[in-house]
Coordinates of C-alpha atoms and ligand atoms in Angstrom, one line a residue:
M11 CA -13.8 -6.2 -9.6
N12 CA -11.1 -3.5 -9.2
I13 CA -7.7 -4.8 -8.3
I14 CA -4.8 -3.3 -7.1
L15 CA -1.3 -5.6 -7.5
T16 CA 1.9 -4.5 -5.8
G17 CA 5.3 -5.6 -4.8
I18 CA 8.9 -4.6 -5.3
Q19 CA 10.1 -4.1 -8.8
G20 CA 10.9 -7.6 -10.0
C21 CA 8.0 -9.0 -8.2
G22 CA 6.4 -9.8 -11.8
K23 CA 3.2 -7.7 -11.0
G24 CA 3.3 -6.5 -14.6
T25 CA 3.3 -10.1 -15.9
Q26 CA 0.5 -11.3 -13.6
A27 CA -1.5 -8.0 -14.2
E28 CA -1.4 -8.6 -17.7
K29 CA -2.6 -12.4 -17.5
L30 CA -5.6 -11.4 -15.6
S31 CA -6.4 -8.8 -17.8
Q32 CA -6.5 -11.1 -20.6
E33 CA -8.3 -13.5 -18.5
F34 CA -11.2 -11.1 -17.2
K35 CA -10.9 -8.2 -19.8
W36 CA -10.5 -6.0 -17.0
A37 CA -8.3 -2.7 -18.0
H38 CA -4.9 -3.0 -17.2
V39 CA -3.5 0.4 -15.9
N40 CA 0.3 0.1 -15.6
I41 CA 1.4 3.8 -14.6
G42 CA 5.5 2.9 -15.3
A43 CA 4.6 2.0 -18.8
I44 CA 2.5 5.2 -19.5
F45 CA 5.3 7.2 -18.1
R46 CA 7.5 5.2 -20.0
D47 CA 5.8 5.8 -23.3
H48 CA 5.6 9.6 -22.8
T49 CA 9.3 9.7 -22.0
S50 CA 10.1 7.9 -25.2
R51 CA 7.4 10.4 -26.9
K52 CA 9.4 13.1 -25.1
T53 CA 5.5 14.6 -24.2
D54 CA 5.3 17.6 -21.6
L55 CA 4.3 14.9 -18.9
G56 CA 7.1 12.5 -20.2
E57 CA 9.9 15.7 -20.0
K58 CA 8.8 16.4 -16.4
A59 CA 8.5 12.7 -15.3
K60 CA 12.0 11.7 -16.9
S61 CA 14.2 12.7 -14.0
Y62 CA 12.7 11.3 -11.1
M63 CA 12.3 7.8 -13.0
E64 CA 15.9 7.9 -14.1
K65 CA 16.6 8.1 -10.5
G66 CA 14.1 5.5 -9.0
D67 CA 12.1 8.4 -7.4
L68 CA 8.5 8.8 -7.3
V69 CA 7.1 11.2 -9.8
P70 CA 5.5 13.9 -7.9
D71 CA 1.6 12.9 -7.4
D72 CA -0.1 15.8 -9.5
L73 CA 1.7 14.6 -12.7
V74 CA 0.4 11.0 -11.6
F75 CA -3.1 12.0 -10.9
E76 CA -3.3 13.9 -14.3
L77 CA -2.6 10.7 -15.7
I78 CA -4.4 8.2 -13.6
S79 CA -7.8 9.7 -13.6
A80 CA -7.9 10.0 -17.7
E81 CA -6.8 6.0 -17.5
L82 CA -9.7 5.0 -14.9
N83 CA -12.0 7.0 -16.7
K84 CA -11.7 4.8 -19.7
A85 CA -11.3 1.6 -17.9
G86 CA -15.3 1.1 -17.7
N87 CA -16.1 -2.6 -16.2
G88 CA -13.3 -3.4 -13.7
F89 CA -9.6 -2.5 -13.7
I90 CA -6.2 -4.1 -12.6
L91 CA -4.1 -1.3 -11.3
D92 CA -0.4 -1.9 -11.5
G93 CA 2.2 0.2 -9.6
F94 CA -0.7 2.5 -8.0
P95 CA -1.1 3.9 -5.0
R96 CA 2.5 3.7 -4.1
N97 CA 1.8 6.5 -1.3
I98 CA -0.9 7.5 1.1
A99 CA -1.7 10.3 -0.8
Q100 CA -2.5 8.5 -3.9
L101 CA -4.2 5.8 -1.8
E102 CA -6.8 8.7 -0.8
Y103 CA -7.1 10.0 -4.3
L104 CA -8.1 6.6 -5.3
L105 CA -10.7 6.1 -2.6
K106 CA -12.3 9.2 -3.2
K107 CA -13.7 7.8 -6.7
Y108 CA -13.4 4.0 -6.7
K109 CA -13.7 0.9 -4.4
I110 CA -11.2 -1.9 -4.2
D111 CA -12.2 -5.4 -3.8
K112 CA -8.7 -6.8 -3.7
F113 CA -5.4 -5.6 -3.0
I114 CA -2.5 -7.9 -3.7
L115 CA 1.0 -8.3 -2.6
L116 CA 3.5 -10.0 -4.3
D117 CA 6.1 -11.1 -1.9
L118 CA 9.5 -11.5 -2.8
P119 CA 12.9 -11.0 -1.1
D120 CA 15.0 -8.0 -2.2
D121 CA 18.0 -10.3 -3.1
I122 CA 16.0 -12.5 -5.7
A123 CA 13.9 -9.6 -7.1
I124 CA 17.6 -7.9 -7.5
K125 CA 18.9 -10.9 -9.3
R126 CA 15.4 -11.0 -11.5
I127 CA 16.0 -7.1 -12.6
S128 CA 19.5 -7.5 -13.6
S129 CA 18.3 -10.4 -16.4
R130 CA 15.1 -8.4 -17.0
R131 CA 14.6 -7.1 -20.8
Q132 CA 12.1 -5.3 -22.7
C133 CA 11.1 -5.2 -26.0
R134 CA 12.2 -1.7 -27.8
Q135 CA 9.0 -1.8 -29.8
C136 CA 6.0 -3.4 -28.3
K137 CA 7.4 -3.3 -24.6
K138 CA 6.5 -6.9 -24.0
V139 CA 9.1 -8.1 -20.9
Y140 CA 11.1 -11.1 -20.8
N141 CA 13.5 -12.5 -18.4
I142 CA 16.6 -13.7 -19.8
L143 CA 17.0 -16.3 -17.1
F144 CA 13.1 -17.7 -16.4
N145 CA 11.1 -16.3 -19.5
P146 CA 13.6 -16.0 -22.4
P147 CA 12.6 -15.2 -25.8
A148 CA 12.7 -17.9 -28.6
K149 CA 15.9 -16.2 -30.3
E150 CA 18.5 -14.5 -28.1
G151 CA 17.6 -10.4 -27.9
V152 CA 15.1 -10.3 -30.2
C153 CA 11.0 -10.2 -29.3
D154 CA 8.8 -13.2 -29.9
K155 CA 6.2 -10.9 -30.6
C156 CA 6.9 -8.3 -32.9
G157 CA 10.5 -9.0 -33.7
G158 CA 12.0 -5.8 -31.9
L159 CA 15.1 -5.7 -30.2
L160 CA 15.2 -6.8 -26.4
E161 CA 17.0 -3.7 -24.0
Q162 CA 17.4 -3.3 -20.7
R163 CA 15.2 -0.6 -18.8
E164 CA 17.0 2.6 -18.2
D165 CA 15.9 2.3 -14.1
D166 CA 17.0 -1.2 -13.7
N167 CA 20.6 -0.1 -12.6
E168 CA 22.0 -0.9 -9.3
K169 CA 21.2 2.8 -8.2
A170 CA 18.0 3.6 -9.3
V171 CA 16.7 -0.2 -8.0
A172 CA 18.4 0.5 -4.6
V173 CA 16.0 4.0 -4.3
R174 CA 13.2 2.1 -5.7
L175 CA 13.2 -0.7 -3.2
S176 CA 13.4 1.9 -0.4
K177 CA 10.7 4.1 -1.7
F178 CA 8.4 0.8 -1.8
Y179 CA 9.3 0.2 2.2
E180 CA 9.1 3.7 3.2
E181 CA 5.8 4.6 1.0
T182 CA 4.1 2.1 0.0
G183 CA 4.2 -0.1 3.1
K184 CA 1.9 2.3 4.4
V185 CA -0.3 1.4 1.8
V186 CA 0.0 -2.3 2.3
D187 CA -0.9 -1.7 6.1
Y188 CA -4.0 0.5 5.2
F189 CA -5.2 -2.7 3.2
R190 CA -4.4 -5.1 6.1
E191 CA -6.2 -3.2 8.5
N192 CA -9.2 -3.3 6.2
D193 CA -8.9 -7.0 5.4
K194 CA -8.5 -6.7 1.8
L195 CA -4.8 -7.8 1.7
V196 CA -3.6 -11.0 0.0
T197 CA -0.3 -11.8 0.0
I198 CA 1.1 -14.4 -2.6
D199 CA 4.5 -16.1 -2.6
A200 CA 6.1 -14.6 -5.9
N201 CA 9.1 -16.7 -5.7
R202 CA 7.4 -19.4 -7.9
D203 CA 6.9 -20.3 -11.1
I204 CA 4.4 -17.9 -13.2
E205 CA 1.6 -20.0 -13.9
I206 CA 1.5 -21.5 -10.1
I207 CA 1.3 -18.1 -9.3
F208 CA -1.6 -17.3 -11.4
E209 CA -3.6 -20.2 -10.4
D210 CA -3.2 -19.1 -6.8
I211 CA -4.2 -15.0 -7.6
L212 CA -7.2 -16.9 -9.3
T213 CA -8.4 -18.9 -6.1
H214 CA -8.3 -15.7 -4.0
L215 CA -10.3 -13.8 -6.5
K216 CA -13.1 -16.6 -6.8
Ligands
LIG11 P1 7.3 0.6 -12.6 O1 7.2 0.3 -14.0 O2 5.8 0.4 -12.0 O3 8.8 0.0 -12.0 O4 7.8 2.2 -12.4 C1 8.7 3.1 -12.8 C2 8.9 4.4 -12.2 O5 7.7 5.3 -12.9 C3 8.7 4.3 -11.0 O6 10.3 4.1 -10.5 C4 8.2 6.0 -10.9 O7 9.5 6.9 -11.2 C5 7.2 5.9 -11.6 N1 6.0 5.6 -11.1 C6 5.1 4.7 -11.7 N2 4.1 4.7 -11.0 C7 4.0 5.7 -10.2 C8 3.3 6.4 -9.1 N3 2.0 5.5 -8.6 N4 3.7 7.5 -8.4 C9 5.1 8.1 -8.9 N5 5.7 7.4 -9.6 C10 5.5 6.4 -10.6

């Protein structure tokens, strides 16, 4: 199966994509995380993407296409796309080569997402994501998985969050409309416990 997970930042798509990937052994393609890896390694691609990411803007499509085609070529038997496509040009690019079975929208009100983001922390080393309110590490500030230090993402600040929200409604909203019109849209209430949301997604995939 080829699946797309979408929703505003803080909706939990990364967490759910990771769980689905473990359950079904599908490749989890997280474009934002791949860009962050490039920016922290200061690669050419990372340097080009950095200023857009810091502001919460979408990275230009030509840079995104460079990444996504390499990732999907590696994916093989089924993938979960997390953070792509985010606009109509990206959708058209994807549909030229791939069939999408389900498009899952994790639905969350803006105010709850903003609250979640302010308590989101990420491991500096292994990039595991925590929420200090709902999904904290065993030891404050330290990653359970690798012992690395937890930090806040650079773009999880008020200004960038506002830009990311408006980009979602302006641009990604059209992608949501496309899948709604094609009967592939599954809307999931993301304002619930991680495990309950996961069970709900599984029910829709059966
Ligand atoms: P995310 O981790 O999904 O919140 O993505 C972090 C940032 O990476 C976004 O705010 C964008 O700047 C960039 N990014 C991720 N996916 C895309 C995409 N499909 N198109 C353009 N920019 C993207």
